[in-house]
Coordinates of C-alpha atoms in Angstrom, one line a residue:
Chain A
M1 CA 0.0 0.0 0.0
R2 CA 2.8 2.4 0.9
F3 CA 4.4 2.3 -2.5
S4 CA 1.2 2.1 -4.6
K5 CA 1.2 5.8 -5.2
Y6 CA 4.8 5.9 -6.4
I7 CA 4.1 2.9 -8.7
L8 CA 1.1 4.7 -10.0
L9 CA 3.1 7.8 -10.7
C10 CA 5.9 5.8 -12.4
L11 CA 3.5 3.9 -14.6
N12 CA 1.9 7.3 -15.6
I13 CA 5.2 8.8 -16.6
L14 CA 6.3 5.5 -18.5
L15 CA 3.0 5.6 -20.4
L16 CA 3.6 9.3 -21.4
V17 CA 7.2 8.8 -22.5
S18 CA 6.4 5.7 -24.5
G19 CA 3.4 7.5 -26.1
V20 CA 5.7 10.5 -27.0
C21 CA 8.4 8.0 -28.4
I22 CA 5.8 6.2 -30.6
A23 CA 4.6 9.6 -31.9
L24 CA 8.1 10.7 -32.7
N25 CA 9.1 7.5 -34.6
E26 CA 6.0 6.3 -36.3
V27 CA 4.4 9.5 -37.5
N28 CA 6.1 11.4 -40.4
E29 CA 4.0 14.6 -40.8
D30 CA 5.2 17.4 -38.6
T31 CA 1.9 19.1 -37.7
V32 CA 0.3 15.7 -36.8
K33 CA 3.4 14.8 -34.7
F34 CA 3.2 18.1 -32.9
L35 CA -0.5 17.8 -32.2
L36 CA -0.2 14.2 -31.0
I37 CA 2.6 15.1 -28.6
L38 CA 0.6 18.0 -27.3
C39 CA -2.5 15.7 -26.7
I40 CA -0.3 13.2 -24.9
L41 CA 1.2 16.0 -22.6
C42 CA -2.2 17.4 -21.9
F43 CA -3.5 14.0 -21.0
G44 CA -0.6 13.5 -18.6
L45 CA -1.0 16.9 -17.1
V46 CA -4.7 16.3 -16.4
H47 CA -3.8 13.0 -14.8
L48 CA -1.2 14.5 -12.6
G49 CA -3.5 17.3 -11.8
S50 CA -6.4 15.2 -10.7
Y51 CA -4.0 13.1 -8.6
F52 CA -2.8 16.1 -6.7
Y53 CA -6.3 17.6 -6.5
F54 CA -7.8 14.5 -4.8
R55 CA -4.7 14.2 -2.6
K56 CA -5.3 17.8 -1.5
Q57 CA -8.9 17.0 -0.8
F58 CA -7.9 14.1 1.4
T59 CA -5.4 16.1 3.4
D60 CA -7.9 18.9 3.8
F61 CA -10.5 16.5 5.1
S62 CA -8.1 15.0 7.6
D63 CA -6.9 18.4 8.7
E64 CA -10.5 19.4 9.2
M65 CA -11.1 16.2 11.2
C66 CA -8.1 16.8 13.3
Y67 CA -9.4 20.3 14.1
Y68 CA -12.8 19.0 15.1
I69 CA -11.2 16.3 17.2
E70 CA -9.3 18.9 19.1
E71 CA -12.5 20.9 19.6
I72 CA -14.5 17.9 20.8
L73 CA -11.6 17.0 23.1
H74 CA -11.9 20.5 24.6
G75 CA -15.6 19.8 25.2
N76 CA -16.9 22.2 22.5
S77 CA -20.0 21.0 20.7
M78 CA -20.0 21.3 17.0
K79 CA -23.5 22.4 16.7
R80 CA -23.5 23.6 13.1
L81 CA -22.1 20.3 11.8
Q82 CA -24.7 18.1 13.5
N83 CA -27.5 16.3 11.7
K84 CA -26.2 16.9 8.2
E85 CA -26.0 14.3 5.4
T86 CA -22.2 15.0 5.0
L87 CA -19.3 12.8 5.8
T88 CA -17.9 15.3 8.2
S89 CA -21.2 15.6 10.1
K90 CA -21.3 11.7 10.4
I91 CA -17.9 11.4 11.8
V92 CA -18.2 14.4 14.1
M93 CA -21.4 13.0 15.6
E94 CA -19.8 9.7 16.1
L95 CA -16.7 11.3 17.8
E96 CA -19.0 13.4 20.0
K97 CA -20.8 10.2 21.1
V98 CA -17.5 8.5 21.9
E99 CA -16.4 11.6 23.9
N100 CA -19.7 11.6 25.7
I101 CA -19.4 7.9 26.7
Y102 CA -15.8 8.4 27.9
S103 CA -16.5 11.6 29.9
F104 CA -19.5 9.8 31.5
Q105 CA -17.3 6.9 32.5
L106 CA -14.8 9.3 34.0
S107 CA -17.4 11.0 36.1
E108 CA -18.7 7.5 37.2
S109 CA -15.3 6.5 38.3
K110 CA -14.9 9.7 40.2
K111 CA -18.1 9.0 42.0
D112 CA -16.9 5.5 42.7
K113 CA -13.8 6.9 44.2
K114 CA -15.8 9.2 46.5
E115 CA -18.0 6.3 47.6
L116 CA -14.9 4.3 48.4
Q117 CA -13.6 7.1 50.6
E118 CA -16.9 7.2 52.4
M119 CA -16.7 3.5 52.8
I120 CA -13.3 3.7 54.5
S121 CA -14.4 6.3 56.9
E122 CA -17.6 4.4 57.7
L123 CA -15.5 1.2 58.2
T124 CA -12.9 2.8 60.4
H125 CA -15.8 4.2 62.5
Q126 CA -17.5 0.7 62.8
I127 CA -14.2 -1.1 63.6
K128 CA -13.1 1.5 66.1
T129 CA -16.0 0.8 68.6
P130 CA -15.3 -2.9 69.2
A131 CA -11.6 -2.3 69.1
S132 CA -11.7 0.3 71.8
N133 CA -14.1 -1.8 73.8
I134 CA -11.6 -4.7 73.6
Q135 CA -8.8 -2.4 74.7
M136 CA -10.8 -1.2 77.6
Y137 CA -11.7 -4.6 78.9
C138 CA -8.2 -5.8 78.5
E139 CA -6.9 -3.0 80.6
M140 CA -9.5 -3.9 83.2
F141 CA -8.2 -7.5 83.1
S142 CA -4.7 -6.3 83.9
D143 CA -6.1 -4.9 87.1
T144 CA -5.0 -7.5 89.7
D145 CA -8.0 -7.4 92.1
I146 CA -10.9 -8.4 89.9
S147 CA -13.1 -11.2 91.0
S148 CA -13.3 -14.4 88.8
L149 CA -17.0 -13.6 88.1
D150 CA -16.0 -10.2 86.6
A151 CA -13.2 -11.9 84.7
K152 CA -15.7 -14.2 83.2
R153 CA -18.0 -11.4 82.2
F154 CA -15.2 -9.4 80.7
A155 CA -14.0 -12.4 78.7
E156 CA -17.5 -12.8 77.4
I157 CA -17.7 -9.2 76.3
I158 CA -14.4 -9.4 74.7
R159 CA -15.5 -12.5 72.8
Q160 CA -18.6 -10.7 71.6
Q161 CA -16.6 -7.7 70.4
L162 CA -14.1 -9.9 68.6
K163 CA -17.0 -11.7 66.9
K164 CA -18.3 -8.3 65.7
L165 CA -14.8 -7.5 64.4
E166 CA -14.6 -10.8 62.6
F167 CA -17.9 -10.3 61.0
L168 CA -16.9 -6.9 59.7
L169 CA -13.6 -8.1 58.5
D170 CA -15.3 -11.1 56.7
I171 CA -17.6 -8.8 54.8
L172 CA -14.7 -6.5 54.0
V173 CA -12.5 -9.3 52.6
K174 CA -15.4 -10.5 50.4
S175 CA -16.3 -7.1 49.1
S176 CA -12.7 -6.1 48.4
R177 CA -12.2 -9.3 46.5
L178 CA -15.3 -8.6 44.4
E179 CA -14.3 -5.0 43.9
T180 CA -10.8 -5.8 42.6
E181 CA -12.5 -8.6 40.7
M182 CA -9.9 -11.0 42.1
I183 CA -12.5 -13.7 42.1
N184 CA -12.7 -15.9 39.1
L185 CA -16.2 -17.1 38.6
E186 CA -16.1 -20.7 37.8
M187 CA -19.2 -21.1 35.6
E188 CA -20.3 -24.7 35.5
D189 CA -23.5 -26.4 34.8
G190 CA -24.8 -27.2 38.2
K191 CA -28.0 -28.1 39.9
I192 CA -29.7 -25.0 41.4
V193 CA -31.1 -27.1 44.2
E194 CA -27.6 -28.0 45.5
T195 CA -26.5 -24.3 45.5
L196 CA -29.7 -23.5 47.4
A197 CA -28.9 -26.2 50.0
I198 CA -25.5 -24.6 50.6
A199 CA -27.1 -21.2 51.1
V200 CA -29.8 -22.4 53.4
N201 CA -27.5 -24.5 55.5
S202 CA -25.4 -21.5 56.4
V203 CA -28.4 -19.5 57.7
I204 CA -30.5 -22.3 59.1
Q205 CA -29.3 -21.6 62.7
K206 CA -30.3 -18.0 62.6
A207 CA -33.7 -19.0 61.2
E208 CA -34.2 -21.6 63.8
H209 CA -33.2 -19.1 66.5
K210 CA -36.2 -17.0 65.4
N211 CA -38.4 -20.0 64.6
I212 CA -38.6 -19.0 61.0
D213 CA -39.6 -21.8 58.6
I214 CA -37.6 -22.0 55.3
S215 CA -39.0 -24.1 52.6
I216 CA -37.6 -24.8 49.1
M217 CA -39.8 -25.5 46.0
C218 CA -37.4 -26.4 43.3
S219 CA -37.4 -29.2 40.7
P220 CA -34.1 -31.1 41.2
S221 CA -33.6 -31.3 37.5
I222 CA -33.2 -27.5 36.9
Q223 CA -29.6 -26.8 35.8
V224 CA -28.0 -23.5 35.2
S225 CA -24.5 -22.5 34.3
H226 CA -23.3 -20.6 37.4
D227 CA -20.6 -20.4 40.0
T228 CA -21.9 -22.5 42.9
K229 CA -19.8 -20.9 45.7
W230 CA -20.5 -17.3 44.9
T231 CA -24.1 -17.8 44.0
A232 CA -24.7 -19.6 47.3
E233 CA -23.1 -16.6 48.9
A234 CA -25.5 -14.2 47.1
I235 CA -28.5 -16.2 48.0
E236 CA -27.2 -16.5 51.6
N237 CA -27.0 -12.8 51.8
I238 CA -30.6 -12.4 50.6
L239 CA -31.8 -15.1 53.0
D240 CA -29.8 -13.4 55.8
N241 CA -31.6 -10.2 55.0
A242 CA -35.0 -11.9 54.9
I243 CA -34.4 -13.5 58.3
K244 CA -33.3 -10.1 59.7
Y245 CA -36.5 -8.4 58.7
T246 CA -39.0 -11.3 59.3
P247 CA -40.4 -11.4 62.8
P248 CA -40.3 -14.6 64.8
N249 CA -42.5 -17.5 63.6
G250 CA -42.4 -16.1 60.0
K251 CA -42.0 -18.0 56.8
I252 CA -39.5 -17.9 54.0
L253 CA -40.2 -19.6 50.7
I254 CA -37.7 -20.2 48.0
F255 CA -39.3 -20.9 44.7
V256 CA -37.3 -21.8 41.4
E257 CA -38.7 -21.4 38.0
G258 CA -37.1 -21.9 34.6
G259 CA -37.9 -19.3 32.0
E260 CA -37.0 -19.1 28.2
M261 CA -33.9 -17.0 28.9
Y262 CA -33.5 -16.8 32.6
T263 CA -34.0 -19.1 35.6
E264 CA -35.6 -17.2 38.4
I265 CA -34.8 -18.0 42.1
K266 CA -37.6 -16.2 44.1
V267 CA -37.0 -15.6 47.8
K268 CA -40.3 -14.7 49.5
D269 CA -40.6 -13.7 53.1
T270 CA -43.3 -12.6 55.4
G271 CA -41.3 -9.8 56.8
K272 CA -42.0 -6.2 57.3
G273 CA -41.6 -5.2 53.7
I274 CA -39.7 -2.3 52.1
E275 CA -41.1 1.1 51.7
A276 CA -41.6 1.9 48.1
A277 CA -39.4 5.0 48.4
H278 CA -36.5 2.8 49.5
V279 CA -36.8 -0.1 47.1
N280 CA -34.0 1.2 44.9
D281 CA -31.8 2.0 47.8
I282 CA -31.5 -1.4 49.4
F283 CA -28.9 -2.6 46.8
K284 CA -26.8 0.5 47.4
R285 CA -23.6 0.2 49.2
F286 CA -23.9 1.0 52.9
Y287 CA -27.6 1.5 52.8
R288 CA -29.2 0.4 56.1
E289 CA -32.7 0.8 57.2
K290 CA -32.9 3.3 60.0
S291 CA -34.7 0.9 62.4
V292 CA -32.0 -1.6 62.3
S293 CA -29.0 0.6 62.3
K294 CA -28.1 -0.6 65.8
N295 CA -27.7 -4.1 64.6
E296 CA -24.4 -5.3 63.2
G297 CA -23.9 -5.0 59.5
L298 CA -22.5 -2.7 57.0
G299 CA -25.1 -2.6 54.5
L300 CA -23.0 -4.6 52.1
G301 CA -25.0 -7.9 51.9
L302 CA -27.5 -7.1 49.2
Y303 CA -24.9 -4.9 47.4
L304 CA -22.6 -8.0 47.2
A305 CA -25.5 -10.2 46.2
R306 CA -26.3 -8.0 43.3
K307 CA -22.7 -7.7 42.3
I308 CA -22.2 -11.5 42.2
I309 CA -25.3 -12.0 40.2
T310 CA -24.5 -9.2 37.7
L311 CA -21.0 -10.6 37.2
Q312 CA -22.7 -13.8 36.1
G313 CA -24.9 -11.9 33.5
G314 CA -28.0 -12.0 35.7
Y315 CA -30.0 -9.5 37.6
I316 CA -31.9 -9.1 40.9
S317 CA -35.3 -7.4 41.2
V318 CA -37.5 -6.9 44.2
R319 CA -41.1 -6.6 44.8
S320 CA -42.5 -5.6 48.2
I321 CA -45.6 -4.8 50.0
L322 CA -45.1 -2.9 53.3
G323 CA -46.3 -5.0 56.2
E324 CA -46.8 -8.2 54.1
G325 CA -43.3 -9.1 53.0
S326 CA -40.8 -8.9 50.2
S327 CA -40.0 -11.1 47.3
F328 CA -36.5 -11.0 45.8
S329 CA -36.0 -12.5 42.3
V330 CA -32.6 -13.6 41.4
C331 CA -32.5 -14.3 37.6
L332 CA -29.6 -16.2 36.1
P333 CA -29.1 -16.5 32.4
N334 CA -29.7 -20.0 31.0
R335 CA -26.6 -19.5 28.9
I336 CA -23.4 -17.7 29.5
P337 CA -23.3 -14.3 27.7
K338 CA -20.1 -13.8 25.7
Chain B
M1 CA -25.7 16.1 33.3
N2 CA -29.1 16.2 31.7
I3 CA -29.5 14.6 28.4
L4 CA -33.3 15.2 28.0
K5 CA -34.9 18.5 29.1
T6 CA -38.3 19.8 28.4
D7 CA -39.6 23.2 29.4
N8 CA -43.3 23.8 29.8
L9 CA -44.2 21.4 27.0
T10 CA -47.8 21.5 25.8
K11 CA -49.6 19.7 23.0
Y12 CA -53.2 20.7 22.3
Y13 CA -55.5 19.1 19.8
G14 CA -58.5 20.9 18.3
T15 CA -59.9 24.3 19.4
E16 CA -62.2 25.5 22.2
P17 CA -64.7 24.3 23.3
L18 CA -63.3 20.9 22.0
L19 CA -59.8 21.5 23.1
V20 CA -57.9 18.4 24.2
K21 CA -54.8 19.0 26.3
A22 CA -52.7 15.9 25.7
L23 CA -49.7 17.5 27.4
D24 CA -50.3 20.5 29.7
G25 CA -47.0 22.1 30.8
I26 CA -44.5 19.3 31.3
S27 CA -41.1 20.4 32.6
L28 CA -38.7 17.6 33.2
E29 CA -35.1 16.8 33.2
I30 CA -33.5 13.4 32.7
E31 CA -30.0 12.5 33.6
R32 CA -27.6 10.7 31.2
G33 CA -27.3 7.0 31.8
G34 CA -30.4 6.7 33.9
F35 CA -33.3 4.3 33.5
T36 CA -36.6 6.3 33.8
A37 CA -40.1 4.8 33.8
I38 CA -43.0 6.9 32.7
V39 CA -46.3 5.6 34.2
G40 CA -49.9 6.7 34.1
T41 CA -53.3 5.6 33.0
S42 CA -54.1 5.2 29.4
G43 CA -54.8 8.5 27.8
S44 CA -52.8 10.4 30.3
G45 CA -50.3 11.7 27.7
K46 CA -47.4 9.3 28.2
S47 CA -47.0 8.2 24.6
T48 CA -47.4 11.8 23.3
L49 CA -44.6 12.8 25.7
L50 CA -42.3 10.0 24.4
H51 CA -43.0 10.9 20.8
M52 CA -42.1 14.5 21.6
L53 CA -38.9 13.5 23.2
G54 CA -38.0 11.5 20.2
G55 CA -38.8 14.2 17.8
L56 CA -41.7 12.2 16.3
D57 CA -44.2 14.8 17.0
I58 CA -44.2 18.6 17.2
P59 CA -45.3 20.4 20.4
T60 CA -47.8 23.2 20.5
S61 CA -45.6 25.2 22.7
G62 CA -42.6 24.8 24.9
S63 CA -39.1 23.5 24.2
I64 CA -37.4 20.0 24.1
C65 CA -33.7 19.8 24.4
V66 CA -32.1 16.4 23.6
D67 CA -28.4 16.0 24.2
G68 CA -27.9 19.7 24.1
Q69 CA -29.8 20.2 20.9
E70 CA -33.0 22.2 20.7
L71 CA -35.4 20.1 18.7
S72 CA -37.4 23.1 17.3
G73 CA -34.2 24.4 15.8
L74 CA -33.9 21.5 13.4
G75 CA -35.4 21.2 9.9
K76 CA -37.3 18.2 8.8
N77 CA -34.3 16.5 7.2
E78 CA -32.0 17.4 10.1
L79 CA -34.5 16.0 12.5
A80 CA -34.6 12.7 10.7
I81 CA -30.8 12.4 10.8
F82 CA -30.8 13.4 14.4
R83 CA -33.3 10.6 15.3
R84 CA -31.3 8.1 13.2
R85 CA -28.1 8.9 15.0
K86 CA -29.1 9.7 18.5
I87 CA -32.3 7.9 19.3
G88 CA -33.4 4.2 19.4
F89 CA -37.1 3.8 19.4
I90 CA -38.8 0.5 20.6
F91 CA -42.5 0.6 19.6
Q92 CA -45.2 -1.2 21.4
N93 CA -46.2 -3.0 18.2
Y94 CA -42.6 -3.7 17.2
N95 CA -42.9 -2.1 13.7
L96 CA -40.6 -4.6 12.1
M97 CA -40.6 -4.7 8.3
P98 CA -42.4 -7.9 7.3
N99 CA -40.6 -8.4 4.0
L100 CA -37.1 -8.1 5.5
T101 CA -35.3 -10.8 7.6
V102 CA -34.6 -10.2 11.3
Y103 CA -31.0 -9.4 10.4
D104 CA -32.0 -6.8 7.8
N105 CA -34.5 -5.3 10.2
I106 CA -31.9 -4.9 12.9
V107 CA -29.2 -3.3 10.7
L108 CA -31.7 -1.0 8.9
P109 CA -31.0 2.1 11.0
V110 CA -27.3 1.8 10.5
E111 CA -27.5 1.1 6.8
L112 CA -29.8 4.0 6.4
D113 CA -27.1 6.2 7.7
G114 CA -24.6 4.8 5.2
R115 CA -22.5 3.4 8.0
S116 CA -21.1 -0.2 8.0
V117 CA -22.5 -2.5 10.6
D118 CA -20.3 -3.3 13.6
K119 CA -20.6 -7.1 13.2
E120 CA -19.0 -7.9 16.5
Y121 CA -21.3 -5.7 18.3
L122 CA -24.3 -7.1 16.5
E123 CA -23.2 -10.6 17.4
T124 CA -23.0 -9.5 21.1
I125 CA -26.4 -8.0 21.1
A126 CA -28.0 -11.0 19.2
G127 CA -26.2 -13.3 21.7
T128 CA -27.5 -11.4 24.7
L129 CA -31.0 -11.3 23.3
G130 CA -30.9 -14.9 22.2
L131 CA -31.5 -14.2 18.5
E132 CA -28.4 -15.6 16.8
D133 CA -30.2 -18.5 15.3
K134 CA -33.2 -16.5 14.2
L135 CA -31.4 -13.8 12.2
N136 CA -32.4 -15.2 8.9
R137 CA -36.1 -15.7 9.6
K138 CA -38.8 -13.3 8.7
P139 CA -40.5 -11.5 11.7
N140 CA -43.8 -13.3 11.2
K141 CA -42.0 -16.6 12.0
L142 CA -41.1 -15.4 15.5
S143 CA -43.0 -15.4 18.7
G144 CA -44.2 -12.1 20.2
G145 CA -41.3 -12.1 22.7
Q146 CA -38.8 -12.8 20.0
Q147 CA -40.1 -10.0 17.8
Q148 CA -39.9 -7.7 20.8
R149 CA -36.3 -8.6 21.2
A150 CA -35.6 -8.1 17.5
A151 CA -37.1 -4.6 17.9
I152 CA -34.8 -4.0 21.0
A153 CA -31.8 -5.2 19.0
R154 CA -32.7 -2.8 16.2
A155 CA -32.9 0.1 18.7
L156 CA -29.5 -0.9 20.2
V157 CA -27.4 -1.6 17.2
A158 CA -26.8 1.9 16.2
K159 CA -25.5 2.5 19.7
P160 CA -27.9 5.5 20.3
A161 CA -27.3 7.8 23.3
I162 CA -31.0 7.5 24.1
I163 CA -33.5 4.6 24.0
L164 CA -37.2 5.5 24.1
A165 CA -39.4 2.5 24.6
D166 CA -43.2 2.7 24.4
E167 CA -44.5 -0.1 26.5
P168 CA -41.8 -2.6 25.4
T169 CA -43.6 -5.3 27.3
G170 CA -47.1 -4.4 26.5
N171 CA -47.9 -7.6 24.6
L172 CA -45.8 -10.0 26.8
D173 CA -46.6 -12.2 29.7
S174 CA -45.2 -11.1 33.0
H175 CA -42.3 -13.5 33.1
T176 CA -41.0 -12.5 29.6
S177 CA -41.6 -8.9 30.6
Q178 CA -39.2 -9.1 33.5
E179 CA -36.7 -10.7 31.1
V180 CA -37.0 -8.0 28.5
I181 CA -36.6 -5.2 31.2
G182 CA -33.6 -7.0 32.7
L183 CA -32.1 -7.1 29.3
L184 CA -32.8 -3.4 28.6
K185 CA -31.2 -2.6 31.9
A186 CA -28.2 -4.7 31.4
T187 CA -27.4 -3.4 27.9
G188 CA -28.2 0.2 28.9
E189 CA -25.7 -0.1 31.7
R190 CA -23.1 -1.7 29.5
F191 CA -23.3 0.9 26.8
H192 CA -24.1 3.9 29.0
Q193 CA -27.4 4.6 27.4
T194 CA -30.3 6.6 28.7
I195 CA -33.5 4.7 28.8
V196 CA -36.9 6.2 29.0
M197 CA -39.7 3.6 29.1
I198 CA -43.4 3.9 29.2
T199 CA -45.3 1.3 31.1
H200 CA -48.7 1.0 32.9
N201 CA -47.3 -1.9 34.9
D202 CA -46.3 -0.6 38.3
E203 CA -44.3 -3.7 39.0
I204 CA -42.0 -3.0 36.0
A205 CA -41.8 0.7 36.8
Q206 CA -40.4 -0.2 40.2
S207 CA -37.3 -1.7 38.6
A208 CA -36.4 1.7 37.2
D209 CA -34.0 4.3 38.8
R210 CA -36.7 6.9 38.6
T211 CA -40.5 6.9 38.0
I212 CA -42.5 9.8 36.6
R213 CA -46.2 9.6 36.9
I214 CA -48.3 11.5 34.4
E215 CA -52.0 12.2 34.7
D216 CA -54.1 14.4 32.3
G217 CA -51.0 15.7 30.7
R218 CA -49.3 16.8 33.8
I219 CA -46.5 15.3 36.0
V220 CA -48.2 14.4 39.2
E221 CA -45.3 12.6 40.8
S222 CA -41.5 12.2 40.1
R223 CA -39.4 10.1 42.4
W224 CA -36.1 8.4 42.5

C-alpha cells in the first residue's frame, strides 16, 4: 500500500514517455506529430493534476477532522455540523458520542472513588468501637484485684466484640475481592437445588433461632450455568436479610422457575416489607434501614449479592408490600453471555 | 448532566370548546445514563410525551432539548438524521418490516445512515438477546417475545445515546416482561445509554431508577 502511489506515478510517466516516443518515430508529418505530442502531454497533465487535486482534498479533510477532534476534546460541541447528510457531520457526531461515553465513564469512576472514601471512613468508624471496647476490657483485666466472676463477664464481652470485628472483616474481605475482581467465577452447569442447599445450611441456625420456617420449592432437575460458591453466597445474603426483617415464627419460601432465557430464584418472606421509596436504595452500598442501624452490619450484603449475580450476567429485582413481605427475584441467564 | 430536558411542554388538539390537552405544561429533566419509567393511566399523555422526546411529534408550545440540541431548531431532514443517529425507538407493536429478515430489520437504521455494521457488536447483542439462530427468519415466523427482542436489537445496534421504549412489554406475559426489562437494563448499563420507558405496569416501573407519573398531561409525581 505504501508504494502504490509511487508505482502509479511511475506507470503514468512511463505511459507518457512511450506515447511520445511512438509519436516521434512512427508519425512522419510534422503538424500531426506536434498535435499528438501536445495531446499526450495534456492528458498526462490532467492525470497528474487530478492526482494532486484529490490528494489535497484528502489532506484537507483529515486536517479538518483533526481540528474537530481537538475541539471535541476540549468539550466544544460542533452544533453547526450536526444532523447533516455529509461525511464530516457523520464522523463528528460519532466522535461526540464516543467523547460523551468516555466523559461519562470518567465521572462515574470519580463517583466510585468518592463512595470508596466514604466506605473507608464508615468502616474505620465501625471497627473503632469494638476495638476500643476490647482495649478497655483488656486494661480492666490487667487490674489485679478483679473477681473471677467479673473476669468471666469481661472475657464474654471481649469475645462478643471480637466476633463483631470478625464479622466486619469477613464482609470487608469478600467485598474487596469482588471490587478488585480478584474472584474468578467458575461457571459450571450445576443443579440449582444444590446451590440453594449450601445457602440455606449456612443460615438455618439463625432462622431456627427466630423460629422461621424456610421451605424450598425447586425441581431437582433444573440446571443453570453458574458459580456455585459465589451464587450460594449471594442467596445466603438475601436469606440473611430476609431473616433479619422477618419477625419470629415467620416463613421464607424459595421458589425456582425456569424461563425461556433466565432461571428465576424467588425468595419470598413474610417480613415487614420495604417502603416503596427505599426499594431502589437497598442494593446501594452501605444502605441500612434506620430501624436496624443498631444491629451489626455494614449494608453490604445485598450490594454484594447484586454484584455477584450481575457478574454472572443475571439481575436481581425486588417486589415488596409494606407489612406483608418482600420477594427477591434472582435471575440467572440460561446460557453464558459472551 | 441532563440529556433530556423539556420546558413547559404542551400539546393541544382541536380548538375551544373541544380543546384536548394531551400535554399540559410538562417540565422535566432526565439524567444521562439513567433508566426512567413513565407511568400513568391510558390517555394520560405518556405516549405523546415519548413521541415528543424522540422528535416524532411537534409540540404546540414549549421546548425540548435532547443532548444539548433544541429540537425546534432542526429542519425536517435534520430531525430525521438526528433521530437516526441519537435515538433508538422501541415501539409497542414492534414495527418490524415484514418483508425483511430479522437481520436486515436490525441493521436497517445503521445502513440508512450509510455506515457499516459493527458485526462484532451485532453478534454480542444478538447473543445477549438470544436471537443468533433467528437472524435469517422473517419476523412473522417469530413469537411475540422474539419479535420484541428483535425490535430491541434494532434500537440498540446503532448505539444510540437514548433509547425510548413505548410499552416494550405491552404484549408480553409477566415473566417474559421481566426478562426484557432485565435485558434493557443490562445493555443500557453496559453501553451507557439513557433509557426512557413507558409502562402502565407498576411492578415493572419499580425496577427503574426513577419513575415519573403523568395524569391528564401533567406530571403528578416524580421520584427516584
